[in-house]
Coordinates of C-alpha atoms and ligand atoms in Angstrom, one line a residue:
X1 CA -8.5 31.2 -22.2
X2 CA -4.9 30.6 -21.0
X3 CA -5.2 27.6 -18.7
X4 CA -2.8 26.1 -16.2
X5 CA -3.3 22.4 -15.7
X6 CA -1.8 20.8 -12.7
X7 CA -0.5 17.2 -12.8
X8 CA 0.3 15.7 -9.4
X9 CA 3.1 13.0 -9.0
X10 CA 0.6 10.2 -8.7
X11 CA -1.5 11.3 -11.7
X12 CA 0.6 10.0 -14.6
X13 CA -2.3 8.6 -16.6
X14 CA -1.3 8.9 -20.2
X15 CA -4.9 8.0 -21.4
X16 CA -6.6 10.9 -19.6
X17 CA -8.9 12.9 -21.8
X18 CA -6.7 16.0 -21.3
X19 CA -4.0 14.7 -23.5
X20 CA -6.1 13.3 -26.3
X21 CA -5.9 16.4 -28.4
X22 CA -3.4 19.3 -28.3
X23 CA -4.9 22.4 -26.7
X24 CA -2.9 25.5 -27.6
X25 CA -4.3 27.3 -24.5
X26 CA -3.3 24.7 -22.0
X27 CA 0.0 24.5 -20.1
X28 CA 0.8 21.5 -18.0
X29 CA 2.6 21.9 -14.7
X30 CA 4.5 19.2 -12.9
X31 CA 6.5 20.0 -9.7
X32 CA 8.9 18.2 -7.4
X33 CA 8.2 19.8 -4.0
X34 CA 9.6 19.9 -0.5
X35 CA 6.0 19.8 0.7
X36 CA 5.9 16.2 -0.7
X37 CA 9.4 15.0 0.2
X38 CA 9.2 16.3 3.8
X39 CA 5.8 15.4 5.2
X40 CA 7.2 12.1 6.4
X41 CA 10.7 10.6 5.9
X42 CA 10.3 8.6 2.7
X43 CA 12.4 5.8 1.4
X44 CA 15.1 7.1 -1.0
X45 CA 13.8 4.6 -3.6
X46 CA 10.2 6.0 -3.3
X47 CA 11.3 9.6 -3.8
X48 CA 13.5 8.6 -6.7
X49 CA 10.7 6.5 -8.3
X50 CA 8.2 9.3 -8.2
X51 CA 10.6 12.0 -9.5
X52 CA 11.9 9.7 -12.3
X53 CA 8.3 8.8 -13.3
X54 CA 7.2 12.5 -13.3
X55 CA 10.2 13.6 -15.4
X56 CA 9.6 10.8 -18.0
X57 CA 5.8 11.7 -18.1
X58 CA 6.5 15.4 -18.5
X59 CA 9.0 14.6 -21.3
X60 CA 6.4 12.3 -23.1
X61 CA 3.8 15.1 -23.0
X62 CA 6.4 17.5 -24.6
X63 CA 7.1 14.9 -27.3
X64 CA 3.4 14.8 -28.1
X65 CA 3.5 18.6 -28.6
X66 CA 2.0 19.8 -25.3
X67 CA 3.4 22.8 -23.5
X68 CA 4.9 21.6 -20.2
X69 CA 6.4 23.5 -17.2
X70 CA 8.5 21.1 -15.1
X71 CA 10.0 22.3 -11.9
X72 CA 12.7 20.1 -10.5
X73 CA 13.3 20.2 -6.8
X74 CA 16.3 22.5 -7.2
X75 CA 14.7 24.9 -9.8
X76 CA 15.0 28.5 -8.4
X77 CA 11.4 29.2 -9.6
X78 CA 10.1 26.4 -7.4
X79 CA 8.4 27.7 -4.3
X80 CA 8.3 24.1 -2.8
X81 CA 4.6 24.4 -1.9
X82 CA 1.8 23.7 -4.2
X83 CA -0.3 26.8 -3.6
X84 CA 2.7 29.1 -3.6
X85 CA 4.1 27.8 -6.9
X86 CA 0.8 27.7 -8.7
X87 CA -0.2 31.2 -7.5
X88 CA 3.1 32.7 -8.5
X89 CA 3.0 31.1 -12.0
X90 CA -0.6 32.2 -12.6
X91 CA 0.3 35.8 -11.8
X92 CA 3.6 35.9 -13.7
X93 CA 2.3 34.2 -16.9
X94 CA -1.2 35.7 -16.7
X95 CA -3.3 32.5 -16.7
X96 CA -7.0 33.1 -16.5
X97 CA -8.0 29.6 -15.6
X98 CA -6.7 26.7 -13.4
X99 CA -7.6 23.0 -13.8
X100 CA -6.6 20.0 -11.7
X101 CA -7.5 16.3 -11.4
X102 CA -9.1 15.3 -8.1
X103 CA -6.3 14.2 -5.8
X104 CA -6.5 10.9 -3.9
X105 CA -5.3 12.3 -0.6
X106 CA -7.4 14.4 1.8
X107 CA -4.5 16.7 2.5
X108 CA -4.1 17.7 -1.1
X109 CA -7.9 17.8 -1.7
X110 CA -8.2 20.4 1.1
X111 CA -5.2 22.3 -0.3
X112 CA -6.6 22.5 -3.8
X113 CA -10.0 23.5 -2.6
X114 CA -8.5 26.4 -0.6
X115 CA -6.2 27.4 -3.6
X116 CA -9.2 27.4 -5.9
X117 CA -11.1 29.7 -3.6
X118 CA -8.1 32.0 -3.3
X119 CA -7.7 32.1 -7.1
X120 CA -11.4 33.0 -7.4
X121 CA -10.7 36.0 -5.2
X122 CA -8.3 37.4 -7.8
X123 CA -10.5 36.6 -10.8
X124 CA -9.0 33.2 -11.8
X125 CA -11.6 30.5 -12.4
X126 CA -10.9 26.8 -11.5
X127 CA -12.3 23.5 -12.5
X128 CA -11.5 19.9 -11.4
X129 CA -11.7 16.6 -13.4
X130 CA -11.8 13.0 -12.5
X131 CA -8.4 11.1 -12.8
X132 CA -10.1 8.5 -14.9
X133 CA -8.2 5.8 -13.1
X134 CA -10.3 4.1 -10.5
X135 CA -13.1 1.5 -11.1
X136 CA -15.4 3.0 -8.5
X137 CA -16.3 6.6 -7.7
X138 CA -15.0 8.3 -4.5
X139 CA -18.4 7.8 -2.8
X140 CA -19.5 4.5 -4.3
X141 CA -18.5 2.3 -1.4
X142 CA -20.2 4.6 1.1
X143 CA -23.4 4.4 -1.0
X144 CA -23.1 0.6 -1.3
X145 CA -23.0 0.2 2.5
X146 CA -25.3 3.1 3.3
X147 CA -26.8 2.7 6.9
X148 CA -24.2 0.1 7.9
X149 CA -21.5 0.6 10.5
X150 CA -19.0 -1.8 9.1
X151 CA -18.1 -2.7 5.5
X152 CA -17.7 -6.2 4.2
X153 CA -15.3 -6.7 1.3
X154 CA -17.1 -9.7 -0.2
X155 CA -20.3 -7.8 -0.9
X156 CA -18.4 -4.9 -2.5
X157 CA -16.2 -7.2 -4.5
X158 CA -19.2 -9.1 -6.0
X159 CA -20.8 -5.8 -6.9
X160 CA -17.6 -4.7 -8.6
X161 CA -17.2 -8.0 -10.6
X162 CA -20.8 -7.6 -11.8
X163 CA -20.4 -3.9 -12.6
X164 CA -17.2 -4.4 -14.7
X165 CA -18.2 -7.8 -16.0
X166 CA -15.0 -9.5 -14.8
X167 CA -15.0 -13.3 -14.6
X168 CA -18.7 -13.3 -15.0
X169 CA -21.2 -15.5 -16.8
X170 CA -24.2 -13.1 -17.0
X171 CA -25.1 -12.3 -13.4
X172 CA -23.3 -15.3 -11.9
X173 CA -19.6 -15.9 -11.3
X174 CA -17.9 -17.6 -14.2
X175 CA -17.2 -20.9 -12.3
X176 CA -20.1 -20.8 -10.0
X177 CA -17.9 -19.8 -7.1
X178 CA -17.0 -16.2 -6.2
X179 CA -14.0 -16.6 -3.9
X180 CA -11.1 -19.0 -3.9
X181 CA -9.3 -17.6 -0.9
X182 CA -9.3 -20.9 0.9
X183 CA -7.1 -22.5 -1.9
X184 CA -4.5 -19.7 -1.7
X185 CA -2.7 -20.3 1.5
X186 CA 0.1 -22.6 0.7
X187 CA 3.6 -22.3 2.2
X188 CA 6.6 -22.7 0.0
X189 CA 8.0 -26.2 -0.3
X190 CA 11.6 -26.4 1.0
X191 CA 13.3 -26.9 -2.4
X192 CA 11.0 -24.7 -4.5
X193 CA 12.6 -22.2 -6.8
X194 CA 10.7 -19.1 -8.0
X195 CA 11.6 -16.7 -10.8
X196 CA 13.7 -13.6 -9.9
X197 CA 11.9 -10.3 -9.9
X198 CA 12.2 -8.3 -13.1
X199 CA 14.4 -5.2 -12.4
X200 CA 14.9 -2.5 -15.0
X201 CA 18.4 -1.2 -14.0
X202 CA 18.3 2.5 -14.9
X203 CA 20.6 5.3 -14.0
X204 CA 19.0 7.7 -11.4
X205 CA 22.3 9.2 -10.1
X206 CA 21.3 12.7 -11.1
X207 CA 18.1 12.6 -8.9
X208 CA 20.0 11.0 -6.0
X209 CA 22.7 13.7 -6.2
X210 CA 20.0 16.4 -6.3
X211 CA 18.3 15.0 -3.2
X212 CA 21.6 14.8 -1.3
X213 CA 22.5 18.4 -2.2
X214 CA 19.1 19.6 -1.1
X215 CA 19.6 17.6 2.2
X216 CA 16.2 15.8 1.8
X217 CA 15.9 13.4 4.7
X218 CA 15.3 9.9 3.4
X219 CA 15.3 6.4 4.9
X220 CA 16.3 3.1 3.4
X221 CA 19.0 2.1 1.0
X222 CA 19.8 2.4 -2.7
X223 CA 22.9 0.5 -3.2
X224 CA 23.7 1.4 -6.8
X225 CA 22.0 4.5 -8.3
X226 CA 23.2 3.5 -11.8
X227 CA 21.0 0.3 -11.5
X228 CA 17.7 1.4 -10.1
X229 CA 15.4 -1.6 -10.3
X230 CA 11.8 -0.1 -10.2
X231 CA 9.9 0.6 -13.4
X232 CA 9.0 4.2 -13.7
X233 CA 7.6 4.6 -17.2
X234 CA 4.6 3.1 -18.8
X235 CA 6.7 1.1 -21.2
X236 CA 8.7 -0.4 -18.4
X237 CA 5.5 -1.0 -16.4
X238 CA 4.0 -2.9 -19.3
X239 CA 7.1 -5.1 -19.3
X240 CA 6.7 -5.8 -15.6
X241 CA 3.0 -6.7 -16.2
X242 CA 4.0 -9.0 -19.0
X243 CA 6.6 -10.6 -16.9
X244 CA 4.1 -11.2 -14.1
X245 CA 1.5 -12.6 -16.4
X246 CA 3.9 -15.0 -18.1
X247 CA 6.1 -16.1 -15.2
X248 CA 4.5 -15.4 -11.8
X249 CA 0.7 -15.7 -12.2
X250 CA 0.9 -19.4 -12.4
X251 CA 1.6 -19.6 -8.6
X252 CA 0.4 -16.1 -7.5
X253 CA -2.5 -17.4 -5.5
X254 CA -0.8 -20.6 -4.2
X255 CA 2.0 -18.7 -2.5
X256 CA 0.4 -15.3 -2.0
X257 CA 0.8 -15.7 1.8
X258 CA 4.1 -17.5 1.9
X259 CA 7.3 -16.0 3.3
X260 CA 11.0 -16.9 3.1
X261 CA 14.3 -15.2 3.9
X262 CA 15.5 -16.4 0.5
X263 CA 13.3 -14.1 -1.5
X264 CA 11.7 -10.7 -1.4
X265 CA 9.0 -10.6 -4.0
X266 CA 8.3 -14.3 -4.8
X267 CA 5.2 -14.6 -7.0
X268 CA 3.9 -11.0 -6.3
X269 CA 3.4 -8.7 -9.2
X270 CA 5.2 -5.5 -7.9
X271 CA 2.6 -3.5 -9.8
X272 CA 1.3 -1.4 -6.8
X273 CA 3.6 1.6 -7.5
X274 CA 2.8 1.5 -11.2
X275 CA -0.9 1.5 -10.5
X276 CA -0.8 4.0 -7.7
X277 CA 1.1 6.5 -9.9
X278 CA -1.5 5.7 -12.5
X279 CA 1.0 4.6 -15.1
X280 CA -1.0 1.4 -15.4
X281 CA -4.8 1.3 -15.3
X282 CA -6.3 -1.4 -13.0
X283 CA -8.6 -2.7 -15.7
X284 CA -5.7 -3.2 -18.2
X285 CA -3.9 -5.2 -15.5
X286 CA -7.0 -7.3 -14.9
X287 CA -7.6 -7.8 -18.6
X288 CA -4.0 -8.9 -19.2
X289 CA -4.3 -11.5 -16.4
X290 CA -7.6 -12.8 -17.5
X291 CA -6.6 -13.0 -21.2
X292 CA -3.4 -14.9 -20.4
X293 CA -5.4 -17.3 -18.2
X294 CA -8.0 -17.9 -21.0
X295 CA -5.2 -18.9 -23.3
X296 CA -3.4 -21.1 -20.7
X297 CA -6.2 -22.7 -18.7
X298 CA -4.4 -26.0 -18.5
X299 CA -1.4 -24.5 -16.9
X300 CA -3.0 -21.8 -14.7
X301 CA -5.7 -22.7 -12.3
X302 CA -8.7 -20.4 -11.8
X303 CA -7.8 -19.8 -8.1
X304 CA -4.6 -17.9 -9.1
X305 CA -6.4 -15.3 -11.2
X306 CA -9.4 -15.0 -8.9
X307 CA -7.1 -14.2 -6.1
X308 CA -5.3 -11.6 -8.1
X309 CA -8.5 -10.0 -9.5
X310 CA -9.9 -9.8 -6.0
X311 CA -6.9 -7.8 -4.7
X312 CA -7.3 -5.2 -7.4
X313 CA -11.0 -4.9 -8.2
X314 CA -11.8 -5.7 -4.6
X315 CA -9.3 -4.7 -1.9
X316 CA -7.8 -1.8 -3.8
X317 CA -11.1 -0.1 -4.6
X318 CA -12.5 -1.0 -1.2
X319 CA -9.7 0.7 0.6
X320 CA -10.1 3.8 -1.5
X321 CA -13.8 3.9 -0.9
X322 CA -13.3 3.5 2.8
X323 CA -10.8 6.3 2.9
X324 CA -13.2 8.8 1.3
X325 CA -16.1 7.6 3.5
X326 CA -14.2 8.0 6.7
X327 CA -11.6 10.8 6.4
X328 CA -10.5 13.0 8.0
X329 CA -11.6 11.4 11.3
X330 CA -10.1 8.1 10.2
X331 CA -6.5 9.4 10.6
X332 CA -7.1 10.0 14.3
X333 CA -8.8 6.6 15.3
X334 CA -7.1 4.6 18.0
X335 CA -9.8 2.2 19.2
X336 CA -7.4 0.1 21.3
X337 CA -5.8 3.2 22.9
X338 CA -2.3 2.1 22.0
X339 CA 0.5 4.4 23.0
X340 CA 3.8 2.7 22.7
X341 CA 6.6 4.1 20.6
X342 CA 7.7 2.2 17.6
X343 CA 10.8 0.0 18.5
X344 CA 14.0 1.6 17.2
X345 CA 14.8 -1.5 15.1
X346 CA 11.9 -0.8 12.8
X347 CA 14.3 1.8 11.2
X348 CA 17.3 -0.6 11.0
X349 CA 16.1 -4.2 11.0
X350 CA 18.5 -4.8 13.8
X351 CA 16.5 -7.4 15.9
X352 CA 17.1 -11.0 16.8
X353 CA 13.6 -11.9 15.6
X354 CA 14.3 -13.4 12.2
X355 CA 10.9 -12.8 10.7
X356 CA 11.2 -9.1 11.6
X357 CA 14.8 -8.6 10.7
X358 CA 14.1 -10.0 7.3
X359 CA 10.9 -8.2 6.6
X360 CA 12.3 -4.9 7.7
X361 CA 15.7 -5.5 6.1
X362 CA 14.2 -6.2 2.7
X363 CA 11.9 -3.1 3.1
X364 CA 15.0 -1.0 3.7
X365 CA 16.8 -2.6 0.7
X366 CA 13.9 -2.6 -1.8
X367 CA 11.2 -0.2 -0.4
X368 CA 9.0 -3.3 -0.7
X369 CA 7.5 -6.1 1.4
X370 CA 4.6 -8.2 0.3
X371 CA 1.2 -8.1 1.9
X372 CA 1.6 -10.9 4.5
X373 CA 5.0 -9.5 5.6
X374 CA 3.4 -6.1 6.1
X375 CA 0.3 -7.6 7.8
X376 CA 1.5 -10.7 9.7
X377 CA 5.1 -9.7 10.6
X378 CA 5.6 -6.0 11.0
X379 CA 1.9 -5.1 11.6
X380 CA 1.3 -8.1 13.8
X381 CA 4.2 -7.4 16.1
X382 CA 3.3 -3.7 16.4
X383 CA -0.3 -4.5 17.2
X384 CA 0.6 -7.1 19.8
X385 CA 3.1 -4.7 21.4
X386 CA 0.5 -1.8 21.4
X387 CA 2.3 0.7 19.2
X388 CA 0.6 4.0 18.6
X389 CA -1.1 4.0 15.1
X390 CA 0.3 7.4 14.3
X391 CA 3.9 6.0 14.6
X392 CA 2.9 3.0 12.4
X393 CA 1.3 5.2 9.8
X394 CA 4.5 7.4 9.5
X395 CA 6.6 4.2 9.1
X396 CA 4.4 2.5 6.5
X397 CA 3.8 5.8 4.6
X398 CA 7.6 6.4 4.4
X399 CA 9.1 3.0 3.8
X400 CA 7.1 1.5 0.9
X401 CA 7.4 2.6 -2.7
X402 CA 3.6 2.3 -3.2
X403 CA 2.6 4.2 -0.1
X404 CA 0.1 6.9 -0.7
X405 CA -2.2 7.8 2.2
X406 CA -5.5 6.6 0.7
X407 CA -4.2 3.0 0.5
X408 CA -1.6 3.1 3.3
X409 CA -3.7 4.4 6.1
X410 CA -6.7 2.1 5.5
X411 CA -4.4 -0.9 5.4
X412 CA -2.4 0.2 8.4
X413 CA -4.8 1.8 10.8
X414 CA -7.7 -0.3 9.6
X415 CA -6.8 -3.8 8.4
X416 CA -3.5 -4.1 10.3
X417 CA -3.9 -2.2 13.6
X418 CA -7.7 -2.5 14.1
X419 CA -7.5 1.1 15.2
X420 CA -10.8 1.8 13.4
X421 CA -12.5 -0.7 15.6
X422 CA -13.4 -2.9 12.6
X423 CA -14.6 -0.6 9.8
X424 CA -12.4 -2.2 7.1
X425 CA -11.5 -5.5 8.7
X426 CA -13.8 -7.5 11.0
X427 CA -11.1 -8.8 13.4
X428 CA -7.6 -7.9 14.5
X429 CA -4.9 -9.7 12.4
X430 CA -2.6 -11.1 15.1
X431 CA -0.9 -14.4 15.6
X432 CA 1.6 -16.3 17.7
X433 CA 4.7 -17.9 16.2
X434 CA 2.5 -20.8 15.0
X435 CA 1.1 -18.9 12.0
X436 CA 4.5 -17.3 11.0
X437 CA 6.1 -20.7 11.2
X438 CA 3.4 -22.4 9.1
X439 CA 3.6 -19.7 6.3
X440 CA 7.4 -19.1 6.3
X441 CA 10.9 -20.4 6.6
X442 CA 11.9 -17.9 9.2
X443 CA 11.6 -19.8 12.5
X444 CA 14.0 -22.6 11.8
X445 CA 17.0 -20.1 11.8
X446 CA 15.8 -17.7 14.5
X447 CA 17.5 -16.8 17.8
X448 CA 14.1 -17.5 19.5
X449 CA 12.3 -20.8 19.9
X450 CA 9.0 -20.8 18.1
X451 CA 7.6 -23.5 20.5
X452 CA 8.6 -21.9 23.8
X453 CA 6.0 -19.5 25.3
X454 CA 7.9 -18.5 28.4
X455 CA 11.5 -18.6 29.7
X456 CA 14.9 -18.2 28.1
X457 CA 14.7 -17.8 24.3
X458 CA 10.9 -18.0 24.1
X459 CA 9.5 -16.5 20.9
X460 CA 8.1 -13.0 21.9
X461 CA 5.1 -13.4 19.6
X462 CA 3.8 -16.3 21.8
X463 CA 3.4 -14.4 25.1
X464 CA 2.6 -11.0 23.5
X465 CA -0.3 -12.8 21.7
X466 CA -2.0 -13.6 25.0
X467 CA -1.1 -10.3 26.5
X468 CA -2.9 -8.6 23.6
X469 CA -6.1 -10.6 24.0
X470 CA -6.0 -10.3 27.8
X471 CA -5.7 -6.5 27.8
X472 CA -8.4 -6.1 25.2
X473 CA -10.9 -8.5 26.6
X474 CA -13.6 -5.8 26.9
X475 CA -13.4 -4.8 23.3
X476 CA -12.8 -8.2 21.7
X477 CA -14.4 -11.0 23.7
X478 CA -17.8 -10.6 22.0
X479 CA -16.3 -10.4 18.5
X480 CA -17.6 -13.5 16.7
X481 CA -14.6 -13.7 14.5
X482 CA -12.2 -14.0 17.4
X483 CA -13.5 -17.5 17.8
X484 CA -11.9 -19.8 20.4
X485 CA -9.3 -17.4 21.7
X486 CA -11.1 -16.5 25.0
X487 CA -12.4 -20.0 25.8
X488 CA -8.9 -21.3 25.3
X489 CA -7.4 -18.6 27.5
X490 CA -10.0 -19.4 30.2
X491 CA -9.2 -23.1 30.1
X492 CA -5.5 -22.3 30.9
X493 CA -4.3 -22.7 34.5
X494 CA -4.1 -19.4 36.3
X495 CA -0.3 -19.9 36.9
X496 CA 0.2 -20.4 33.2
X497 CA -1.7 -17.3 32.4
X498 CA 0.3 -15.3 34.9
X499 CA 3.6 -16.7 33.5
X500 CA 2.6 -15.7 30.0
X501 CA 1.6 -12.2 31.0
X502 CA 4.8 -11.7 33.0
X503 CA 6.9 -12.9 30.1
X504 CA 5.1 -10.4 27.8
X505 CA 5.6 -7.6 30.3
X506 CA 9.3 -8.5 30.6
X507 CA 9.7 -8.4 26.8
X508 CA 7.8 -5.1 26.5
X509 CA 10.2 -3.6 29.0
X510 CA 13.2 -4.4 26.8
X511 CA 11.5 -4.1 23.5
X512 CA 14.4 -2.3 21.8
X513 CA 16.7 -5.2 22.6
X514 CA 14.6 -8.0 21.4
Ligands
FAD601 P1 0.4 -8.2 -5.3 O1 0.5 -9.1 -4.1 O2 1.0 -8.6 -6.5 O3 -1.1 -7.8 -5.4 C1 -1.6 -7.2 -6.6 C2 -2.2 -5.8 -6.4 O4 -3.3 -5.9 -5.6 C3 -1.3 -4.8 -5.7 O5 -0.4 -4.2 -6.6 C4 -2.3 -3.8 -5.1 O6 -2.6 -2.8 -6.0 C5 -3.5 -4.7 -4.9 N1 -3.7 -5.0 -3.4 C6 -3.4 -6.2 -2.8 N2 -3.7 -6.1 -1.5 C7 -4.2 -4.8 -1.3 C8 -4.7 -4.2 -0.2 N3 -4.8 -4.7 1.0 N4 -5.1 -2.9 -0.4 C9 -5.0 -2.3 -1.6 N5 -4.6 -2.9 -2.7 C10 -4.2 -4.1 -2.5 N6 -0.7 -1.1 -0.7 C11 -0.3 0.0 -1.4 O7 -0.5 0.1 -2.6 N7 0.2 1.1 -0.8 C12 0.4 1.1 0.6 O8 0.9 2.1 1.1 C13 0.1 -0.1 1.3 N8 0.3 -0.2 2.6 C14 0.0 -1.3 3.3 C15 0.2 -1.3 4.7 C16 -0.1 -2.5 5.4 C17 0.1 -2.5 6.9 C18 -0.6 -3.6 4.8 C19 -1.0 -4.8 5.5 C20 -0.8 -3.6 3.4 C21 -0.5 -2.4 2.6 N9 -0.8 -2.4 1.3 C22 -0.5 -1.2 0.6 C23 -1.4 -3.5 0.5 C24 -0.5 -4.5 -0.1 O9 0.4 -5.0 0.9 C25 0.3 -4.0 -1.3 O10 -0.6 -3.4 -2.2 C26 1.1 -5.0 -2.0 O11 2.0 -5.7 -1.1 C27 1.9 -4.4 -3.1 O12 2.7 -5.4 -3.7 P2 2.4 -6.1 -5.1 O13 2.1 -5.0 -6.2 O14 3.5 -7.0 -5.4 O15 1.0 -6.8 -4.8
SF4_602 FE1 9.6 -14.7 14.4 FE2 9.2 -16.1 16.7 FE3 9.6 -17.4 14.4 FE4 11.6 -16.1 15.5 S1 10.5 -17.9 16.3 S2 11.0 -16.1 13.3 S3 10.5 -14.3 16.3 S4 7.9 -16.1 14.9

C-alpha cells in the first residue's frame, strides 16, 4: 500500500524501526513550515538549528536508499501548514495510507488526530507509532502517582533508575545513596578556568538568507552564519557528547549551579537540543557518562555523574510525564494570578541589573542559558515581579534552542513560576540577592548594591523578594517548604516591612528602567 510517513522536526531518531529496512511502498515527508516558525517568535539560531538538522536527516535517509520528500520553507509546493501539505500530497500522489510518530506537543497531537479523521473520510487509513526515544511512556508518571495531587521527583527518579538498571546494585543504589544533590552546589573559585564549549562552525548562510527573504520574524543574534556553533547532525552530536564526557563531566555536578559573566556554558553538556530533536538517545548519553566514570573513578567523583543522570532519567522524563498528565489545562494555570507584562529588557538585555543583563545577553547571543540562569535569574525576577505566565512561556519557548513545549512549559509555568500551584515543584524558586551573590560573580560588578534592601542603589531582588511573600501570604504561608520566611518577616519591625514594600512598589513602577 503506498504509504506517506511524516517525520516532524524533533523526530530525527536514526534508530527508529521505520528505517531499519528499506520499504519500497513508503515515502518519508519532512517539511519546514510557517506554522512552526510563526507560533511564537523563535531565536534565529533555534530555527536554523532545526532546519539544518532536518535537512541533514532527510539527506541521510536518501543516502540509505529511502524515498524522501523534503519541502524547504520556500518550496512552492509547501502549503506551510501540516494538514494542508499532507492532504494535498496524499491526493496528488495517490497515497492510500498515512503514518506518523506520536508528537511530543499537545498542539500537534490534536492536529494529527484531526488530520487522521479527515483522511479517513476520504478513504485513507492512518496509523501512529511511538518515537522510540523516551525512557518512560506518555502516561507512566501519571500512573506512578495515581491518586496524588502533587508529584515528587525523587520517587519517580528512583523508579526510573530501577527500571533501567542505571547505577544500581540489584534493587539498591550502587553506592547506597540515591541522591548527591547536596554535594553539587559549589560556586566557581575566582581564578578557576573551565574548558571552552565545543562549537562546530558550519555554514548556514543559505538557511539564514531563506528566512530573511521569507520575512520570518526571529529574535536573538547570529553573528556569523558561516560559523554556526550548534551541532545539528548525529555525528556532530556524538562529538559534543564525547567532549562533555572527557572534558566537562569531571566538574559537572560541582559547578552545576554556578554562574559567572565570564562564561556561558561552563561545565554544562549543551546536549538538550540534540536530545530534544532525538538525534541522541537519552540512554546512550547516560551510558557514555557511566562508562567513562567507570574507567576514571579516581578522577571523577560519583556525585558528578549521579547529578547528570538525575537530570536526564529523572527531570527530563518527569517533565514529559507531567506535561501529558496535565495538558491542555496546564497551559492556562496561573495560581498566583500574576498579570504584569514582561519588562521590555527581556528582549534586549538592556538592564542595569548585571545578573539579568548577562543571562539575557548570552541567551540572545547563543540561544542558551544554563538551568540556574533560567531558574534563579530570569525566572526568579519574573516571579518576584509578578509577570503573567503566558508572557514568560512565549519568551522561554522562543529564546532557547532546546525549547519545545513539553519541556519548556513544565519548567516555566511549573518549576519556575509556581503557576501550577506546586504540581511539578513543591515550592516557589525565588531568592534575594543573597543566593545570586553566593552562586555567581555577578554582584561585585553590578550597578546595584547586593547588601542594600532599600534606598538609592538597593538591589531590586531584595525588596521584591519580601513583596512577593507578603502578597502571597494566603497561598504560601502554610507551605512547609517555605520554611522560616514568614516567621522572619513577622519578626521585622513594622516600619522596616513598610519600607521594603514601598521600595518594591517604587521599583515595579519603573520596571522597564531598572
Ligand atoms: P545540562 O545542565 O548539561 O543537563 C543535562 C541534561 O539534563 C539537559 O540536556 C536536559 O536534557 C536535562 N535536564 C536538566 N534539567 C532539566 C529540567 N529541569 N527539565 C528537563 N530536562 C532537564 N530544557 C529544555 O530541554 N527545553 C526547554 O525549553 C527548557 N526550558 C526551561 C525553562 C526554565 C524556566 C527552566 C528553569 C528550565 C528549562 N529547561 C529546559 C531545563 C534546563 O534548563 C535545560 O534542559 C538545560 O539548561 C539545557 O542545557 P544543557 O543541555 O547544557 O543541560
Ligand atoms: Fe543581580 Fe542584585 Fe546582584 Fe545586581 S546586586 S547582580 S541585580 S542580584
